[in-house]
């Protein structure tokens, strides 16, 4: 293709319906002689893959991913790559529909009732300047946070003060649960260590980190089993 006397190669890549694309597949494509020159690759890709726009992908040239104006985040939908001028880029906004955000402890019907009516009552007038709009948005955010806490049964600024005028301390659900009698500081530390090893292996995916996580998990199970046994023996000895 000749564009302003500058020749570049246009390559089309087909992604098969089943299977995953890995970094090795891209290495095979980028080894071609034509790719070393000015080249533009278009095709059907997964725009939200973690391999895009990272250092490992920038092997021999810069690769940019440009999506069309399409709701590509719906189920069974892929992004469309299009030709676009990088010097005159325009961002497109689209509405995202998803049911991933949910909370069973929140009464959403109550939230809708508490949210809509007070908002329109407080902001029924016209906006005269930008400051009025900013104030309305600030009130909207505060109302949204307060309404969510009310619908979720959590204390707000109104009911977070006790009878003595002191602020109530809100404990998390995990802290409110009563722990078993054999739980001690050693169990707390080994459990925290196991979580840290698991998070490290999840991010690195390294074999050494995986072996270390398996070792700590085995030690954790051994300690928990010993604590339970000692607690059971202590309970049996206490029976008259």
XYZ file of C-alpha atoms in Angstrom:
240
model
C 0.000 0.000 0.000
C 1.359 3.407 -0.999
C 0.381 6.265 1.266
C 2.089 9.637 0.585
C 4.947 7.787 -1.136
C 5.656 5.799 2.056
C 5.259 2.076 1.555
C 4.104 -0.125 4.383
C 2.866 -3.695 4.668
C -0.641 -4.517 5.785
C -0.989 -7.910 7.438
C -4.168 -9.682 8.410
C -4.165 -12.186 11.265
C -6.944 -14.695 11.803
C -7.663 -15.884 15.324
C -9.170 -19.351 15.508
C -12.428 -19.639 17.492
C -11.009 -22.077 20.053
C -7.705 -21.966 21.877
C -5.525 -19.269 23.400
C -2.841 -17.087 21.823
C 0.443 -16.895 23.686
C 3.625 -14.872 23.350
C 5.305 -17.616 21.299
C 2.721 -17.217 18.542
C 3.581 -13.533 18.224
C 7.286 -14.318 18.049
C 6.651 -16.464 14.975
C 4.807 -13.607 13.285
C 7.376 -10.948 14.148
C 10.253 -13.017 12.718
C 9.103 -12.430 9.143
C 11.235 -10.101 7.062
C 8.291 -7.971 6.026
C 7.426 -7.212 9.645
C 10.805 -5.566 10.230
C 9.716 -2.774 7.896
C 6.713 -0.495 8.316
C 3.880 -2.873 8.991
C 0.329 -2.713 10.259
C -1.319 -5.888 11.556
C -5.100 -6.028 11.778
C -7.419 -8.805 12.770
C -9.711 -10.222 15.426
C -8.032 -10.145 18.840
C -8.863 -10.059 22.516
C -8.335 -6.430 23.492
C -8.324 -7.119 27.222
C -5.540 -9.697 27.205
C -2.751 -8.977 29.679
C -0.033 -9.361 27.029
C -1.024 -6.166 25.241
C 1.020 -2.974 25.705
C 3.720 -4.485 27.921
C 7.467 -4.722 27.451
C 7.473 -8.370 26.342
C 5.306 -7.550 23.336
C 7.587 -4.720 22.170
C 10.179 -7.131 20.746
C 11.116 -5.468 17.459
C 8.633 -2.671 16.960
C 5.897 -0.703 18.662
C 2.501 -2.368 18.697
C -0.621 -0.368 19.481
C -4.077 -1.803 20.003
C -6.914 0.361 18.704
C -10.520 -0.659 19.255
C -13.566 0.442 17.313
C -16.681 1.977 18.819
C -18.158 -1.305 19.997
C -19.294 -2.812 23.289
C -16.477 -5.321 23.338
C -16.898 -6.228 26.999
C -20.130 -8.154 26.571
C -20.152 -11.929 26.652
C -18.989 -13.694 23.475
C -17.836 -10.410 21.930
C -14.395 -9.557 20.541
C -12.785 -6.249 19.677
C -12.379 -5.030 16.124
C -9.051 -3.524 15.159
C -9.361 -0.607 12.743
C -7.038 1.707 10.823
C -6.645 4.917 12.756
C -4.512 8.035 12.591
C -2.308 8.172 15.694
C -1.896 11.958 15.358
C -5.635 12.586 15.560
C -6.885 10.076 18.077
C -10.383 10.393 19.433
C -11.533 8.360 22.398
C -14.945 6.713 22.176
C -17.068 6.091 25.235
C -19.490 3.218 25.436
C -21.911 1.911 27.999
C -20.879 -1.200 29.876
C -23.562 -3.620 30.966
C -22.588 -6.269 33.444
C -24.020 -8.191 36.370
C -20.689 -8.778 38.080
C -21.170 -6.005 40.636
C -23.569 -7.344 43.244
C -23.910 -7.500 46.994
C -26.420 -9.798 48.646
C -26.317 -7.798 51.878
C -27.590 -4.631 50.209
C -31.302 -4.061 49.643
C -31.098 -2.522 46.187
C -34.831 -1.779 46.014
C -34.508 0.261 49.200
C -31.387 1.892 47.785
C -33.264 3.013 44.652
C -36.078 4.504 46.729
C -33.748 6.311 49.115
C -31.544 7.509 46.280
C -33.902 8.956 43.693
C -36.410 10.911 45.748
C -34.004 12.934 47.981
C -31.741 13.742 45.055
C -34.445 15.358 42.938
C -35.880 17.163 45.954
C -32.509 18.734 46.781
C -31.554 19.563 43.180
C -34.826 20.635 41.586
C -33.569 24.146 40.739
C -31.623 25.258 37.696
C -27.838 25.448 37.579
C -26.590 28.990 37.011
C -22.842 28.381 36.831
C -20.175 25.699 36.995
C -19.867 25.954 40.767
C -23.512 24.959 41.167
C -22.915 21.874 39.046
C -19.870 20.891 41.103
C -21.847 21.296 44.318
C -24.669 19.151 42.956
C -22.204 16.438 41.966
C -20.555 16.555 45.399
C -23.935 16.213 47.098
C -24.799 13.369 44.755
C -21.669 11.413 45.731
C -22.304 11.961 49.449
C -25.929 10.906 49.072
C -24.920 7.800 47.137
C -22.418 6.713 49.812
C -24.847 7.397 52.648
C -27.713 5.584 50.907
C -25.555 2.555 50.174
C -24.548 2.281 53.825
C -28.166 2.593 54.938
C -29.343 -0.085 52.510
C -26.479 -2.339 53.633
C -27.214 -1.941 57.339
C -23.968 -0.096 58.070
C -23.727 2.983 60.305
C -23.708 6.425 58.715
C -22.661 9.807 60.075
C -26.048 10.139 61.774
C -26.063 6.851 63.719
C -22.315 6.335 64.188
C -22.285 8.236 67.528
C -23.119 6.434 70.760
C -24.980 7.834 73.764
C -21.817 9.293 75.308
C -20.985 11.283 72.185
C -18.143 8.979 71.154
C -17.753 7.595 67.661
C -18.635 3.936 67.343
C -15.888 1.619 66.147
C -17.037 -0.450 63.190
C -15.486 -3.897 63.140
C -15.170 -6.003 60.036
C -17.207 -9.173 59.678
C -14.090 -11.316 60.059
C -13.232 -9.721 63.397
C -16.780 -10.122 64.684
C -16.688 -13.886 64.260
C -15.652 -15.794 67.362
C -12.482 -17.782 66.794
C -11.915 -21.330 68.007
C -10.336 -21.909 71.389
C -7.129 -23.413 70.002
C -6.346 -20.392 67.819
C -3.270 -18.457 68.969
C -0.554 -16.132 67.663
C 1.313 -18.978 65.969
C -1.760 -19.868 63.906
C -2.225 -16.229 62.958
C 1.355 -15.883 61.743
C 1.470 -19.124 59.747
C -1.863 -18.310 58.096
C -0.608 -14.857 57.109
C 2.579 -16.419 55.723
C 0.573 -18.901 53.647
C -1.524 -16.101 52.141
C 1.591 -14.114 51.274
C 3.180 -17.113 49.550
C -0.016 -17.757 47.608
C -0.239 -14.133 46.443
C 3.397 -14.159 45.392
C 2.987 -17.317 43.321
C -0.234 -15.985 41.779
C 1.589 -12.906 40.476
C 4.880 -14.512 39.421
C 3.730 -17.987 38.304
C 7.238 -19.165 39.059
C 7.867 -22.834 39.831
C 10.089 -22.024 42.812
C 7.392 -19.843 44.362
C 4.849 -22.597 43.773
C 7.016 -25.169 45.580
C 7.514 -22.733 48.450
C 3.767 -22.151 48.691
C 3.096 -25.905 48.767
C 5.671 -26.305 51.544
C 4.148 -23.552 53.680
C 0.678 -24.961 53.095
C 1.799 -28.388 54.326
C 3.353 -26.808 57.424
C 0.146 -24.860 58.051
C -1.970 -27.999 57.903
C 0.428 -29.782 60.240
C 0.294 -26.960 62.801
C -3.502 -26.731 62.651
C -3.820 -30.488 63.093
C -1.488 -30.421 66.105
C -3.360 -27.511 67.680
C -6.702 -29.257 67.265
C -5.350 -32.476 68.764
C -3.840 -30.701 71.771
C -7.069 -28.792 72.332
C -9.122 -31.998 72.166
C -6.822 -33.730 74.672
C -7.090 -30.736 76.979
C -10.872 -30.820 76.714
C -11.009 -34.555 77.485
C -8.759 -34.161 80.541
C -10.964 -31.374 81.852
C -14.029 -33.634 81.936
C -14.734 -34.957 85.430
